PDB file of N, CA and C in Angstrom:
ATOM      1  N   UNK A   4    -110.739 -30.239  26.533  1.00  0.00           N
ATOM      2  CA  UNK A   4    -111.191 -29.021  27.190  1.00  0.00           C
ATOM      3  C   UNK A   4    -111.994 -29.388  28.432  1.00  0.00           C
ATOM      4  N   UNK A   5    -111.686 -28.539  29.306  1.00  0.00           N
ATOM      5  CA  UNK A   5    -112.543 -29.083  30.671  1.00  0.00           C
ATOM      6  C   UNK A   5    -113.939 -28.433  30.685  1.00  0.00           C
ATOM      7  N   UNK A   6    -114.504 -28.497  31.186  1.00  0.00           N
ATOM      8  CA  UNK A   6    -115.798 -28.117  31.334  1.00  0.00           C
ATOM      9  C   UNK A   6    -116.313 -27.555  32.688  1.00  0.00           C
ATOM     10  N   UNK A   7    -116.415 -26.339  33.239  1.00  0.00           N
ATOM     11  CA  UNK A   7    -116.871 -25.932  34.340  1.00  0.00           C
ATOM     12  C   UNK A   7    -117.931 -24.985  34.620  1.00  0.00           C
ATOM     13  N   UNK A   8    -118.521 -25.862  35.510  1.00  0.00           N
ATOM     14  CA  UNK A   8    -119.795 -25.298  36.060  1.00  0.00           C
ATOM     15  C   UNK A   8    -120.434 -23.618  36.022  1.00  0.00           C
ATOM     16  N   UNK A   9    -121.355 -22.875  35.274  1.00  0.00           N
ATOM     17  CA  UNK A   9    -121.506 -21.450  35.499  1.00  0.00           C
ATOM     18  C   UNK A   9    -121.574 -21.412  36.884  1.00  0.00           C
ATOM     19  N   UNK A  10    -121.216 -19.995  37.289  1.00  0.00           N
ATOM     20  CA  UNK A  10    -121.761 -19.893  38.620  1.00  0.00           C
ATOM     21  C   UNK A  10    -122.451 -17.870  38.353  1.00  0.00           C
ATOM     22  N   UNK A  11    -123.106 -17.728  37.164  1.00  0.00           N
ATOM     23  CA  UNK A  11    -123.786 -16.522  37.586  1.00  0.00           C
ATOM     24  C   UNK A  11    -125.504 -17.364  37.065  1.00  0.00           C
ATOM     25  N   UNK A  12    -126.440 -16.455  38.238  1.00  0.00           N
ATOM     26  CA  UNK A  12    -128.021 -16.964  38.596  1.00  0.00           C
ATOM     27  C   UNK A  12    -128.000 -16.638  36.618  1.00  0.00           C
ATOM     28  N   UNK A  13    -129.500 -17.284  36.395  1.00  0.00           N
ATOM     29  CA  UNK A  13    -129.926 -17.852  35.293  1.00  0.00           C
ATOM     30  C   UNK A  13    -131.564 -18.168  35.632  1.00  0.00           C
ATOM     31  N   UNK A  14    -132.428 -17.599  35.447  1.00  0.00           N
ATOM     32  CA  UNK A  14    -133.592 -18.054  34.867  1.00  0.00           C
ATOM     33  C   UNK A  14    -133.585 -19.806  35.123  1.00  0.00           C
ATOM     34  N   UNK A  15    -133.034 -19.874  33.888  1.00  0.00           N
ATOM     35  CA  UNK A  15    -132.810 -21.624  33.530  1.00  0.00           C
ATOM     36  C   UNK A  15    -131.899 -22.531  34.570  1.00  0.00           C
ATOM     37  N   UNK A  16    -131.458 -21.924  35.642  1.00  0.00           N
ATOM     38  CA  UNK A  16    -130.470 -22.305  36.075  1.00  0.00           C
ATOM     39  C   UNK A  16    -130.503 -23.745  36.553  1.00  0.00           C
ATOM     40  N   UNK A  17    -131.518 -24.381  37.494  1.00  0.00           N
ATOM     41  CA  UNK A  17    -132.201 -25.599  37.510  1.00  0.00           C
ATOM     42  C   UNK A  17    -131.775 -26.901  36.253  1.00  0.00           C
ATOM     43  N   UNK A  18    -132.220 -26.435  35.112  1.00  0.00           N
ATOM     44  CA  UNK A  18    -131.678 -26.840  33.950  1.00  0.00           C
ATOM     45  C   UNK A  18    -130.318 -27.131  33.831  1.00  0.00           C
ATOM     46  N   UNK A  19    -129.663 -26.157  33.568  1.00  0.00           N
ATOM     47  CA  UNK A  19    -128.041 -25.631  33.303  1.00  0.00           C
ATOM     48  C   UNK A  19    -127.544 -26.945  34.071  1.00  0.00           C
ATOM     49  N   UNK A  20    -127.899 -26.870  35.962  1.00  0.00           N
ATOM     50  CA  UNK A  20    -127.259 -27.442  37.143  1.00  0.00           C
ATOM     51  C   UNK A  20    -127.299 -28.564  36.694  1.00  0.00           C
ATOM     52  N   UNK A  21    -128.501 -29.474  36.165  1.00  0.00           N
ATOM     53  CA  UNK A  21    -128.970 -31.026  35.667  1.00  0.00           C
ATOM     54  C   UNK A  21    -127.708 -31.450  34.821  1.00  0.00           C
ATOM     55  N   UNK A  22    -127.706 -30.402  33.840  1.00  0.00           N
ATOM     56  CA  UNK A  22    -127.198 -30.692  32.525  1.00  0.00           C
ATOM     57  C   UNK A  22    -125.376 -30.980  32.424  1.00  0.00           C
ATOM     58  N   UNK A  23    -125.288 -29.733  33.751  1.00  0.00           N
ATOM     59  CA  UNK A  23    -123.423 -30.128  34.617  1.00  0.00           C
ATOM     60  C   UNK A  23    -123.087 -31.661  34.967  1.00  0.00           C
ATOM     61  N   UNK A  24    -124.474 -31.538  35.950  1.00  0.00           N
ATOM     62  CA  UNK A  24    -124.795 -33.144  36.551  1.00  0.00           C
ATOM     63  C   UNK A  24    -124.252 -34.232  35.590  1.00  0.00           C
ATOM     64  N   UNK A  25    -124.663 -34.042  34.855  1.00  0.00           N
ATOM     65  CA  UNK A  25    -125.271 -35.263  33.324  1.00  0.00           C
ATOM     66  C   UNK A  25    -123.925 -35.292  32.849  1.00  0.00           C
ATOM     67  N   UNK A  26    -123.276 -34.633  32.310  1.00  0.00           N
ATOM     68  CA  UNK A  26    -122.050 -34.329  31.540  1.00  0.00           C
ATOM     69  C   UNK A  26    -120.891 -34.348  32.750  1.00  0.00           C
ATOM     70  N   UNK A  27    -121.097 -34.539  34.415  1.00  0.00           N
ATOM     71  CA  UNK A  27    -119.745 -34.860  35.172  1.00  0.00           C
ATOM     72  C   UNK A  27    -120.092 -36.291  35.650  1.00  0.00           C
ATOM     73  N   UNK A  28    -121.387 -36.777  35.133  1.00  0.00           N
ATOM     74  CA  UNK A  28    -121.515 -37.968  35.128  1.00  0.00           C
ATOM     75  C   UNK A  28    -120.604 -38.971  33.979  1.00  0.00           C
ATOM     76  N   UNK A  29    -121.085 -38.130  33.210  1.00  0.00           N
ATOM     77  CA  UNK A  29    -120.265 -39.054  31.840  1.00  0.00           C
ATOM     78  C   UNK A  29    -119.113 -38.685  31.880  1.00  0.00           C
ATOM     79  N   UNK A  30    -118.058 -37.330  32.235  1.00  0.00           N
ATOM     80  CA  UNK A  30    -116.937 -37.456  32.337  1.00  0.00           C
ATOM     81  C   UNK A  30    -116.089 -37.988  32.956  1.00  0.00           C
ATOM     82  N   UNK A  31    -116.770 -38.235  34.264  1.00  0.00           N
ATOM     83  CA  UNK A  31    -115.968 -38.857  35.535  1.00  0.00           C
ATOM     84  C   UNK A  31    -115.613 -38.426  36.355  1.00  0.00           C
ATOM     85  N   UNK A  32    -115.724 -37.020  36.227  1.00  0.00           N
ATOM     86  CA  UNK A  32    -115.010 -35.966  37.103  1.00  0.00           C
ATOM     87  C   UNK A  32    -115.991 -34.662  36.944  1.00  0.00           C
ATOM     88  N   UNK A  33    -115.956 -33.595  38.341  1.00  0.00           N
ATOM     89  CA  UNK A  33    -116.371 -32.355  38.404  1.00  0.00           C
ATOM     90  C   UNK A  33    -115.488 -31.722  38.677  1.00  0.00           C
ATOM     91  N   UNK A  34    -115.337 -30.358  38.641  1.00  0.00           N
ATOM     92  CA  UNK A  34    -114.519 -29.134  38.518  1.00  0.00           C
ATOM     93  C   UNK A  34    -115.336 -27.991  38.765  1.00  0.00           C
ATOM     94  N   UNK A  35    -115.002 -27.693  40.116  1.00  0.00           N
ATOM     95  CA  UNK A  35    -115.842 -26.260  40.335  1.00  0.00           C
ATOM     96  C   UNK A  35    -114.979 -25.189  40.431  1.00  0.00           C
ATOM     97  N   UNK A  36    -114.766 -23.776  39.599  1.00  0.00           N
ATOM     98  CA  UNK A  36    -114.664 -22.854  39.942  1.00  0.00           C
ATOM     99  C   UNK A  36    -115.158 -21.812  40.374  1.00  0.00           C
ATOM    100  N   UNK A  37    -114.390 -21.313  41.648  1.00  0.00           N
ATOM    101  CA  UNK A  37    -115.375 -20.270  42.367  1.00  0.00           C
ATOM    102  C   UNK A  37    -116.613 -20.513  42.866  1.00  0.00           C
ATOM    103  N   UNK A  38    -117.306 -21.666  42.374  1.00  0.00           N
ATOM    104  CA  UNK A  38    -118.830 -21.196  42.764  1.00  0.00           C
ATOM    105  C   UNK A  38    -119.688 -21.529  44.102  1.00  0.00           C
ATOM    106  N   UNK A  39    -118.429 -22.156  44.901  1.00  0.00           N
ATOM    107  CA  UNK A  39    -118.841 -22.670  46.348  1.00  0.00           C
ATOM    108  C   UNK A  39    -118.042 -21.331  46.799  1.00  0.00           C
ATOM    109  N   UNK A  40    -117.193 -21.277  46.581  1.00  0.00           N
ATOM    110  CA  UNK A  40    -116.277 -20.001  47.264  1.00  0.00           C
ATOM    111  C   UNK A  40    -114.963 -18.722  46.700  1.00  0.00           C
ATOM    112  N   UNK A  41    -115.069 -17.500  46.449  1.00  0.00           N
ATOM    113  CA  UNK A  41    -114.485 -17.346  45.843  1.00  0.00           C
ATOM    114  C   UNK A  41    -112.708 -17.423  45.755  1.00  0.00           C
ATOM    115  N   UNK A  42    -112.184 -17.297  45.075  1.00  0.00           N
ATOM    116  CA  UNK A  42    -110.955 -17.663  44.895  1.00  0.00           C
ATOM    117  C   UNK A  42    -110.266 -19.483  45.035  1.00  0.00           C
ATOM    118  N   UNK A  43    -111.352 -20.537  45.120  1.00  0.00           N
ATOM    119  CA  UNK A  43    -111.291 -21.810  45.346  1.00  0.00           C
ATOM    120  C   UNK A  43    -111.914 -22.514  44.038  1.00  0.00           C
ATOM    121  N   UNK A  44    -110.745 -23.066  44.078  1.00  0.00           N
ATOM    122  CA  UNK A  44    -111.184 -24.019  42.665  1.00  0.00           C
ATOM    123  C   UNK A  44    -111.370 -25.429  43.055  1.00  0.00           C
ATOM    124  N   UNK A  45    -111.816 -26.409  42.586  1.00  0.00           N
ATOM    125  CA  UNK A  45    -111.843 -27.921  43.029  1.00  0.00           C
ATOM    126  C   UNK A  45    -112.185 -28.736  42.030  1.00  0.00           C
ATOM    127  N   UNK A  46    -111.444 -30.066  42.248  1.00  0.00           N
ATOM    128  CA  UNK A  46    -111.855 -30.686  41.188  1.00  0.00           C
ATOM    129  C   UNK A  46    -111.940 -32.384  41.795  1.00  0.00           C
ATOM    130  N   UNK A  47    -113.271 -32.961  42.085  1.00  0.00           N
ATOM    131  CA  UNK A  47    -113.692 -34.433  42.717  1.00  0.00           C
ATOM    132  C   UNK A  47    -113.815 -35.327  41.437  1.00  0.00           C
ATOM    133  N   UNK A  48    -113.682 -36.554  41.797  1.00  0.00           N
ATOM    134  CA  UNK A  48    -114.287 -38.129  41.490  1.00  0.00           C
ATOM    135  C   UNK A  48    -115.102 -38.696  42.307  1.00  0.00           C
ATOM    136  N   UNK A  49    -115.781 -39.308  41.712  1.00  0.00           N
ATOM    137  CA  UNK A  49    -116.569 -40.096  42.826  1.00  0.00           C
ATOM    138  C   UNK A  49    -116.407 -41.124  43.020  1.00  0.00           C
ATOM    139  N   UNK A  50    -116.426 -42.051  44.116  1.00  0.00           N
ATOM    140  CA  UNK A  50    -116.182 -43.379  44.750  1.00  0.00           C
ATOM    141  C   UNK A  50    -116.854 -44.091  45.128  1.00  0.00           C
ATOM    142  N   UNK A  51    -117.016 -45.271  44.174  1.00  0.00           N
ATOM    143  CA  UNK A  51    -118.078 -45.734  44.122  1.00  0.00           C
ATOM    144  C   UNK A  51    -118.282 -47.550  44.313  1.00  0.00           C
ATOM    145  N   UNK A  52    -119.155 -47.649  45.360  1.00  0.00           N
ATOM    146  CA  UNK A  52    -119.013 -49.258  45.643  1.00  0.00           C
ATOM    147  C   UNK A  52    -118.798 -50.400  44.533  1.00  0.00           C
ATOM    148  N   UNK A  53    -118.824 -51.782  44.987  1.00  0.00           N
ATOM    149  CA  UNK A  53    -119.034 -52.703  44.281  1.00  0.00           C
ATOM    150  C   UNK A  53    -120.429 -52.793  43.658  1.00  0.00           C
ATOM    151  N   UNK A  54    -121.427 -51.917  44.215  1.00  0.00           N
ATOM    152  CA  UNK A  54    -122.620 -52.520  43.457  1.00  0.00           C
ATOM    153  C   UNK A  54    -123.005 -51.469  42.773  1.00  0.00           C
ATOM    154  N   UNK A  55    -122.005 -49.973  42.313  1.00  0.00           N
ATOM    155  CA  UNK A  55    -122.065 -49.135  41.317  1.00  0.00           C
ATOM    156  C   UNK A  55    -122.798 -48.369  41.853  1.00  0.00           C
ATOM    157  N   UNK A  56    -122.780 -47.908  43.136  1.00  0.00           N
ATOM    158  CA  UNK A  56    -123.590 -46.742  43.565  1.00  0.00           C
ATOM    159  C   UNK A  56    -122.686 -45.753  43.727  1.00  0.00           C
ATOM    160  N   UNK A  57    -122.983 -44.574  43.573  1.00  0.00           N
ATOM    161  CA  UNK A  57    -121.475 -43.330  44.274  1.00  0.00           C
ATOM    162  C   UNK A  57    -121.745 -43.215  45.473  1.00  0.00           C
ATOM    163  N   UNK A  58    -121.162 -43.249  46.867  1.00  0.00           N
ATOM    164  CA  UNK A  58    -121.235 -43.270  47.813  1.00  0.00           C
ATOM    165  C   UNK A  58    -120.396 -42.269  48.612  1.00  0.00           C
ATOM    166  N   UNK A  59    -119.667 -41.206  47.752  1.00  0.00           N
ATOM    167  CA  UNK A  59    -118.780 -40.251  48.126  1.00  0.00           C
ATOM    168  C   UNK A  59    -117.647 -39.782  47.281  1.00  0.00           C
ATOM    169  N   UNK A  60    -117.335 -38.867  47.399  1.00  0.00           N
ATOM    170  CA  UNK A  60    -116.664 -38.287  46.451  1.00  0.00           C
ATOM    171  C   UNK A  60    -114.679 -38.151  46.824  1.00  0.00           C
ATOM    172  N   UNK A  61    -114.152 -37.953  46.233  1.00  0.00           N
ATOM    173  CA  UNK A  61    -112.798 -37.681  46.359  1.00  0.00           C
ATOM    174  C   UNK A  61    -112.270 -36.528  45.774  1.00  0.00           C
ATOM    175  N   UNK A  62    -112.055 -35.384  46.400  1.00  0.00           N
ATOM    176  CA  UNK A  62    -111.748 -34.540  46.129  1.00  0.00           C
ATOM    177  C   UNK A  62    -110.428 -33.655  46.646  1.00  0.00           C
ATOM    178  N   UNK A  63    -110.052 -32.300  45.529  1.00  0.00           N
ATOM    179  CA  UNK A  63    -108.946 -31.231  45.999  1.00  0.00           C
ATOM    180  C   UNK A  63    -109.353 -30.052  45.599  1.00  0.00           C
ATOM    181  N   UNK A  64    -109.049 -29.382  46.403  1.00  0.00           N
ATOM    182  CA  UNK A  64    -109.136 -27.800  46.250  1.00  0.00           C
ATOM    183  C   UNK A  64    -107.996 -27.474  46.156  1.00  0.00           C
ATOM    184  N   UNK A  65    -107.839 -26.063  45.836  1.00  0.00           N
ATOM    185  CA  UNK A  65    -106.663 -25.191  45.793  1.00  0.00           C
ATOM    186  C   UNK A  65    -107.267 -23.630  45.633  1.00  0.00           C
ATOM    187  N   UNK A  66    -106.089 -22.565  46.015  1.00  0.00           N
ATOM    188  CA  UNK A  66    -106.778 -21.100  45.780  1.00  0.00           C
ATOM    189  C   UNK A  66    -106.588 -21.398  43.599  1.00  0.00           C
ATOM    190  N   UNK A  67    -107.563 -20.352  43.301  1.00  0.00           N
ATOM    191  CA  UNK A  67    -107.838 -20.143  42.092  1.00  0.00           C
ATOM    192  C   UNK A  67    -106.803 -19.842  41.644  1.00  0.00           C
ATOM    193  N   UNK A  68    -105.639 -18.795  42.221  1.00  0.00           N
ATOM    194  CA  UNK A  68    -104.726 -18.249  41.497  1.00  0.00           C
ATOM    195  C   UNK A  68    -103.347 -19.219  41.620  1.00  0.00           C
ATOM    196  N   UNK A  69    -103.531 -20.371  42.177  1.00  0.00           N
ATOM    197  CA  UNK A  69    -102.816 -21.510  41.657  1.00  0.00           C
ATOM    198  C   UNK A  69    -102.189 -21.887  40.740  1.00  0.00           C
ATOM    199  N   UNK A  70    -103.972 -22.328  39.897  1.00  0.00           N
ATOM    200  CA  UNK A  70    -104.086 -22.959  38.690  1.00  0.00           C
ATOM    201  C   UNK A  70    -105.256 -22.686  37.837  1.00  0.00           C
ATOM    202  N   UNK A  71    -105.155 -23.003  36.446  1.00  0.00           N
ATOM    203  CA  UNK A  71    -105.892 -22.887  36.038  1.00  0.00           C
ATOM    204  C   UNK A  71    -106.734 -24.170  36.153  1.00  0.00           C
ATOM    205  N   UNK A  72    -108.455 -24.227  35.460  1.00  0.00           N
ATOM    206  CA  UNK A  72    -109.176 -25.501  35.643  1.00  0.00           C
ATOM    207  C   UNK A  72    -108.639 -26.663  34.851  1.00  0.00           C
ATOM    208  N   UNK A  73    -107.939 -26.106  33.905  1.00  0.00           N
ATOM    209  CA  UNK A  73    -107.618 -27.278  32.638  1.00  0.00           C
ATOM    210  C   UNK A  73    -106.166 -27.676  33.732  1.00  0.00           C
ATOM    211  N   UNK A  74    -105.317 -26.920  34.082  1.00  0.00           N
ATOM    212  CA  UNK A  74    -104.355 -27.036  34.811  1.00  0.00           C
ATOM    213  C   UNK A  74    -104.702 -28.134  36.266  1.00  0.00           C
ATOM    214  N   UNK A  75    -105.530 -27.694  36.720  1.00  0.00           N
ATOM    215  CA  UNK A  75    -105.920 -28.313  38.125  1.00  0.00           C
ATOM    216  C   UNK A  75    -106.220 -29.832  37.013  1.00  0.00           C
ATOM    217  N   UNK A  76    -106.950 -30.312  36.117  1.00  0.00           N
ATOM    218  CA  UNK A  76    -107.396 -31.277  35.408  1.00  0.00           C
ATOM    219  C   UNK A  76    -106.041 -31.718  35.453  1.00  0.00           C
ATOM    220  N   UNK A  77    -105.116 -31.490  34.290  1.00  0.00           N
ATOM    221  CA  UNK A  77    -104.127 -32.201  34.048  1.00  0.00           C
ATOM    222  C   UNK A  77    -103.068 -32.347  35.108  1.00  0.00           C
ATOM    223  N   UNK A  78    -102.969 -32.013  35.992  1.00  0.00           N
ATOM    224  CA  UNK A  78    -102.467 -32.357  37.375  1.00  0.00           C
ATOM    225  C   UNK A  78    -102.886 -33.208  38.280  1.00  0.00           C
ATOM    226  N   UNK A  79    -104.146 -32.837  38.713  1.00  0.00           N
ATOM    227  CA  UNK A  79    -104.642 -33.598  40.051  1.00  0.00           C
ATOM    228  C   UNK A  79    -105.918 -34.882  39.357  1.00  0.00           C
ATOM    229  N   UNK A  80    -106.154 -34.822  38.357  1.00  0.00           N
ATOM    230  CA  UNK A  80    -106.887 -35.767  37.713  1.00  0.00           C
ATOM    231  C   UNK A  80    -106.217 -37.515  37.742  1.00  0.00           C
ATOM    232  N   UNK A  81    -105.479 -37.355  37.047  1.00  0.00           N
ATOM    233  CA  UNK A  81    -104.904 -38.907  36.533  1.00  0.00           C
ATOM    234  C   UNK A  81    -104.425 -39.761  38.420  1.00  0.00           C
ATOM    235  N   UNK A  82    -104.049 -38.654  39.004  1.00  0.00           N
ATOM    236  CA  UNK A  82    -103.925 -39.306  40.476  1.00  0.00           C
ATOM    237  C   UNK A  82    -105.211 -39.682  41.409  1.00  0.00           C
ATOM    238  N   UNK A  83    -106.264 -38.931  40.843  1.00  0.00           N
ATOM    239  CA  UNK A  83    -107.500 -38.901  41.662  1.00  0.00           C
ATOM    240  C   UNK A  83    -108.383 -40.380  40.813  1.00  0.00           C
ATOM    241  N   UNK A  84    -107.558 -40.099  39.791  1.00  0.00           N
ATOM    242  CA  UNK A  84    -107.936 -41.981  39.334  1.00  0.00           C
ATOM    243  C   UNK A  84    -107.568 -43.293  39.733  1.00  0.00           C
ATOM    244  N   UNK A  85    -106.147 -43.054  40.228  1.00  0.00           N
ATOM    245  CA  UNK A  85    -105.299 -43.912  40.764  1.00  0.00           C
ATOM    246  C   UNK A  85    -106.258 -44.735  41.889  1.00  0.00           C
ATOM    247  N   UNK A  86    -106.026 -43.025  42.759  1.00  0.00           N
ATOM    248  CA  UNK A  86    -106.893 -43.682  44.100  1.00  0.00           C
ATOM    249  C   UNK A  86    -108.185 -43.844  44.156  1.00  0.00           C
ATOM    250  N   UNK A  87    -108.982 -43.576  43.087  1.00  0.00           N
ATOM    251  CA  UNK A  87    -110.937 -43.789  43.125  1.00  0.00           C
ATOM    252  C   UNK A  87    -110.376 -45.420  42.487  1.00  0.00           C
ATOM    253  N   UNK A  88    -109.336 -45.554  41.653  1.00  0.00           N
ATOM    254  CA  UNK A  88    -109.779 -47.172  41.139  1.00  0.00           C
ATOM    255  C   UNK A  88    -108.872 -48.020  42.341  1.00  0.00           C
ATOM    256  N   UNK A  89    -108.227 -47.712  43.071  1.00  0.00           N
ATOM    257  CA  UNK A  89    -107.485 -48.489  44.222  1.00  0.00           C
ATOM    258  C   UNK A  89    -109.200 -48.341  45.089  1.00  0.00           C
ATOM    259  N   UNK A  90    -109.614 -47.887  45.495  1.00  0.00           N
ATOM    260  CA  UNK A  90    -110.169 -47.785  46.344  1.00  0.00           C
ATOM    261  C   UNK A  90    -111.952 -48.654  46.110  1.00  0.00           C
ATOM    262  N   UNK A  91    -111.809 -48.228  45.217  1.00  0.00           N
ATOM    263  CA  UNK A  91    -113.011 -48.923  44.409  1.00  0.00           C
ATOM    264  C   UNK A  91    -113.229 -50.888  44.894  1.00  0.00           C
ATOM    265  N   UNK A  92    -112.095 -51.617  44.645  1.00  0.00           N
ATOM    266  CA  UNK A  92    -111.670 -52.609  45.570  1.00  0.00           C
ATOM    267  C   UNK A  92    -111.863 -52.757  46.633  1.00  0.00           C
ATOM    268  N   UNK A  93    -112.285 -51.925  47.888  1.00  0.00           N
ATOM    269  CA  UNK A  93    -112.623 -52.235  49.052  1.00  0.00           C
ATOM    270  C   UNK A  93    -114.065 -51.351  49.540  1.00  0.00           C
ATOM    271  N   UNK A  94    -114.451 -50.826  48.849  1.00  0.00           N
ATOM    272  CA  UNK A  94    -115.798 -50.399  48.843  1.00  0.00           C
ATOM    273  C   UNK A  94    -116.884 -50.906  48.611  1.00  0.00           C
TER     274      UNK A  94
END
């Protein structure tokens, strides 16, 4: 199951944002729906040097009514690995 970011305000929201953080840390991947823009979905890796810092991200968008998030995952994921671990090598 994918996991994507709330995007309605929250009290706690500060929290919530950390806790996305934390959990697209350990997954490897983020997935935003809607919440930069509506009808835009996206889903990045990050790219990250030889000395394990993230130094930028690799990412795709698409309109929302595309795909779904699990959809955008099982599509554009396994390729966005390809090229974060090709790339990873010269970083």
């Amino acid at each position: 199951m994918v996991r994507v970011a709330e995007n309605r305000f929250h009290p706690d929201l500060l929290r919530r944002q950390q806790l996305y953080v934390a959990r697209a840390r350990e997954d490897g991947f983020a997935i935003i729906d809607q919440e930069v823009e509506l009808g835009l979905r996206s889903i990045a890796v990050p790219l990250i040097d030889k000395r394990g810092r993230t130094i930028a991200a690799l990412n795709i968008g698409l309109a929302a009514t595309s795909a779904s998030a699990q959809a955008l995952a099982d599509s554009f994921l396994p390729k966005l690995l390809t090229i974060q671990s090709g790339l990873r090598r010269v970083l």
